[in-house]
Amino acid sequence: MSHTPRPIRRLAALLALALPMSGCADPADPAGPSAAVAVDASAISAQVAAMPADVNADLARLRATVARLHDFDDVAALGWDFRLEPCFSSAAGGMGLHMINNGFAGNDVLRPDQPEALLFEPQQDGRMRFVGVEFIVPYAIVPRGAQPPVLFGQELKHNDVFQLWALHVWVGRHNPSGLFADWNPNVSCDAYAPTAARHH
């Protein structure tokens, strides 16, 4: 039997208690999902192109990595096998469901090709759409008072509620609030159904 590292168990408990499950509005796309994905890809590429060359190169490594991680049904076998529920959203937008790679989340190593968490948005038809990633370093590993970890030229942000440093990167769903914003107004939890409910 596999064991979830203590920092991740603590993170899961805190997240479950601290964040609401309410969804944010996600306007229907009359052009259909394929067109929406194409529009997102174009908008994300424009955001990436505006970054400095070294950051652009690191983002290219990330995008190459997640290109094989868009299928929700496959990611557990590839290492992102800890499912963090519920689907997280706020008035500022959504994050979605988190699939965490415990092998990456329990250390202070930050690499563009090793995101600690993959983010998925529940769809009305039951599918999960890949929307982004989150890089995580627990305070237990890099204390809150230490120099902030840096990735993609961005300092990871304090998350005192969850006792960790975090950085979101929206490489699957365009975020008008910014490529590295915490919440994405284009991500919704409206179609979310808890795992237990789906098994009944």
PDB file of N, CA, C and O in Angstrom, residues 13 45 67-68 85-86 90 109 121 124 136 139 146 148 154 156 184 192:
ATOM      1  N   ALA A  13      -5.997  18.116   3.904  1.00  0.00           N
ATOM      2  CA  ALA A  13      -6.949  18.418   4.962  1.00  0.00           C
ATOM      3  C   ALA A  13      -7.243  19.908   5.030  1.00  0.00           C
ATOM      4  O   ALA A  13      -8.389  20.328   5.177  1.00  0.00           O
ATOM      5  N   SER A  45      -0.249  31.187 -26.121  1.00  0.00           N
ATOM      6  CA  SER A  45       1.001  31.381 -26.870  1.00  0.00           C
ATOM      7  C   SER A  45       1.400  32.856 -26.887  1.00  0.00           C
ATOM      8  O   SER A  45       2.578  33.193 -26.788  1.00  0.00           O
ATOM      9  N   ALA A  67       1.902  18.227 -22.605  1.00  0.00           N
ATOM     10  CA  ALA A  67       1.240  17.803 -23.842  1.00  0.00           C
ATOM     11  C   ALA A  67       0.771  16.348 -23.748  1.00  0.00           C
ATOM     12  O   ALA A  67      -0.225  15.971 -24.382  1.00  0.00           O
ATOM     13  N   ARG A  68       1.443  15.538 -22.944  1.00  0.00           N
ATOM     14  CA  ARG A  68       1.068  14.127 -22.796  1.00  0.00           C
ATOM     15  C   ARG A  68       0.198  13.895 -21.556  1.00  0.00           C
ATOM     16  O   ARG A  68      -0.114  12.745 -21.222  1.00  0.00           O
ATOM     17  N   GLU A  85      -9.677  16.767  -3.637  1.00  0.00           N
ATOM     18  CA  GLU A  85     -11.015  17.299  -3.844  1.00  0.00           C
ATOM     19  C   GLU A  85     -11.384  18.195  -2.669  1.00  0.00           C
ATOM     20  O   GLU A  85     -10.792  18.089  -1.600  1.00  0.00           O
ATOM     21  N   PRO A  86     -12.334  19.115  -2.832  1.00  0.00           N
ATOM     22  CA  PRO A  86     -13.247  19.278  -3.951  1.00  0.00           C
ATOM     23  C   PRO A  86     -12.619  20.056  -5.101  1.00  0.00           C
ATOM     24  O   PRO A  86     -11.406  20.290  -5.111  1.00  0.00           O
ATOM     25  N   SER A  90     -13.562  30.398  -6.455  1.00  0.00           N
ATOM     26  CA  SER A  90     -13.795  31.569  -5.627  1.00  0.00           C
ATOM     27  C   SER A  90     -14.463  32.626  -6.490  1.00  0.00           C
ATOM     28  O   SER A  90     -14.696  32.423  -7.690  1.00  0.00           O
ATOM     29  N   VAL A 109      12.700  20.890  -4.886  1.00  0.00           N
ATOM     30  CA  VAL A 109      13.144  20.940  -6.276  1.00  0.00           C
ATOM     31  C   VAL A 109      12.022  21.524  -7.139  1.00  0.00           C
ATOM     32  O   VAL A 109      10.890  21.029  -7.125  1.00  0.00           O
ATOM     33  N   GLU A 121     -10.558  20.880 -15.093  1.00  0.00           N
ATOM     34  CA  GLU A 121     -11.882  21.460 -14.951  1.00  0.00           C
ATOM     35  C   GLU A 121     -12.942  20.421 -15.316  1.00  0.00           C
ATOM     36  O   GLU A 121     -12.937  19.889 -16.429  1.00  0.00           O
ATOM     37  N   GLN A 124     -19.456  19.364 -18.400  1.00  0.00           N
ATOM     38  CA  GLN A 124     -20.854  18.961 -18.253  1.00  0.00           C
ATOM     39  C   GLN A 124     -21.091  17.517 -18.678  1.00  0.00           C
ATOM     40  O   GLN A 124     -21.992  16.852 -18.167  1.00  0.00           O
ATOM     41  N   ILE A 136       4.477  23.621  -6.106  1.00  0.00           N
ATOM     42  CA  ILE A 136       4.260  23.691  -4.660  1.00  0.00           C
ATOM     43  C   ILE A 136       5.541  23.354  -3.910  1.00  0.00           C
ATOM     44  O   ILE A 136       6.234  22.391  -4.247  1.00  0.00           O
ATOM     45  N   TYR A 139       6.006  24.851   3.452  1.00  0.00           N
ATOM     46  CA  TYR A 139       6.809  25.596   4.420  1.00  0.00           C
ATOM     47  C   TYR A 139       7.689  24.651   5.247  1.00  0.00           C
ATOM     48  O   TYR A 139       8.728  25.062   5.759  1.00  0.00           O
ATOM     49  N   ALA A 146      12.003  32.277   4.693  1.00  0.00           N
ATOM     50  CA  ALA A 146      13.155  32.126   3.807  1.00  0.00           C
ATOM     51  C   ALA A 146      12.958  32.933   2.524  1.00  0.00           C
ATOM     52  O   ALA A 146      11.875  33.457   2.252  1.00  0.00           O
ATOM     53  N   PRO A 148      11.969  33.547  -1.087  1.00  0.00           N
ATOM     54  CA  PRO A 148      10.963  32.811  -1.861  1.00  0.00           C
ATOM     55  C   PRO A 148      11.596  31.972  -2.972  1.00  0.00           C
ATOM     56  O   PRO A 148      12.505  32.444  -3.662  1.00  0.00           O
ATOM     57  N   GLN A 154       9.291  34.094 -11.557  1.00  0.00           N
ATOM     58  CA  GLN A 154       8.257  34.472 -10.604  1.00  0.00           C
ATOM     59  C   GLN A 154       8.595  33.928  -9.225  1.00  0.00           C
ATOM     60  O   GLN A 154       8.973  32.764  -9.087  1.00  0.00           O
ATOM     61  N   LEU A 156       7.473  32.319  -5.931  1.00  0.00           N
ATOM     62  CA  LEU A 156       6.297  31.603  -5.453  1.00  0.00           C
ATOM     63  C   LEU A 156       5.652  32.424  -4.338  1.00  0.00           C
ATOM     64  O   LEU A 156       6.340  33.150  -3.605  1.00  0.00           O
ATOM     65  N   ASN A 184      -8.501  31.522 -12.036  1.00  0.00           N
ATOM     66  CA  ASN A 184      -8.768  31.724 -13.453  1.00  0.00           C
ATOM     67  C   ASN A 184     -10.273  31.911 -13.663  1.00  0.00           C
ATOM     68  O   ASN A 184     -11.051  30.979 -13.449  1.00  0.00           O
ATOM     69  N   TYR A 192     -18.892  20.110 -11.339  1.00  0.00           N
ATOM     70  CA  TYR A 192     -18.206  19.210 -10.405  1.00  0.00           C
ATOM     71  C   TYR A 192     -19.185  18.316  -9.655  1.00  0.00           C
ATOM     72  O   TYR A 192     -20.215  18.766  -9.156  1.00  0.00           O
TER      73      TYR A 192
END
